[in-house]
Steps between C-alpha positions, in 0.01 A plus 500: 500500500724195469726364749838342482633194678661763735178651610552826347205668296556638164256713334412445132736757353418382141141624524557840651445743214533796712866441604706782325779381266756652772400248753574201250803283605786635304727193529651258738704670742867373594679634803712410803307446797510809720451298819444129601115549570363386170423138424456329166141454417579157323738325756398703800867539607667819591664710232834609650620852535696597180375199315367545144117462485239556230149650587181618341233749640173322562185550692510332837300554808317825355808678393791481246808316619803353351507132491869389541647164372858359496644536138487118481148460636363778259676326197307193584160680519483610139249333249339546174148451485170641330253758643207343638304813453557867395784654709758764480871472466669654829789664313303693225136485601415355164185278479570120474236299351380163615713220345796749439855363610642698802783466734390416858706630778480303825136496485425341843716768646433814279225441253696689253488435104686648208421513128770298324621796306581682819664210685860615424420855635330356810770275583798728381650556856447127588653368170807718546573335830382145422525393142199289397403344170134524420506129400568406859180642631195276534236535223748593231435200294134606487584837325462526137809593290355866461448530875857379566663763254355764759722380776811623606826366340766344752772696343363838661507323841862450690600334791670670787 
């Protein structure tokens, strides 16, 4: 178990080989808040009723819950980095080898990682609401040209 600065406990989802593919995160969810009871995991402020929010299912407190963030806060939490050890893409379930480039999604709040080739699919709903260039994400400059070619093209994303 690792812990975030918020005190939540996260299981090491990457090493659990028994999790069926259907239990994998399919993608970042985007929806209007159904109430004003959720709080952003990054800034700790309330997410207002009917406000657009982004979330991902993760393991907290012994169960799967959706970690919600403001759209702006979520956009600040992406990072390209390299696997520290063997892991799994949370969209596809594909194995990620040590040293392989990946997209980290709000690690301290969700502990979720995606293979580069699945990053557009994983973020599709988010990118439809908040266009982002991969070049603006921390760690982009460390990617090889071949790795960069696996990322989404900004022409596919649009602002609303």
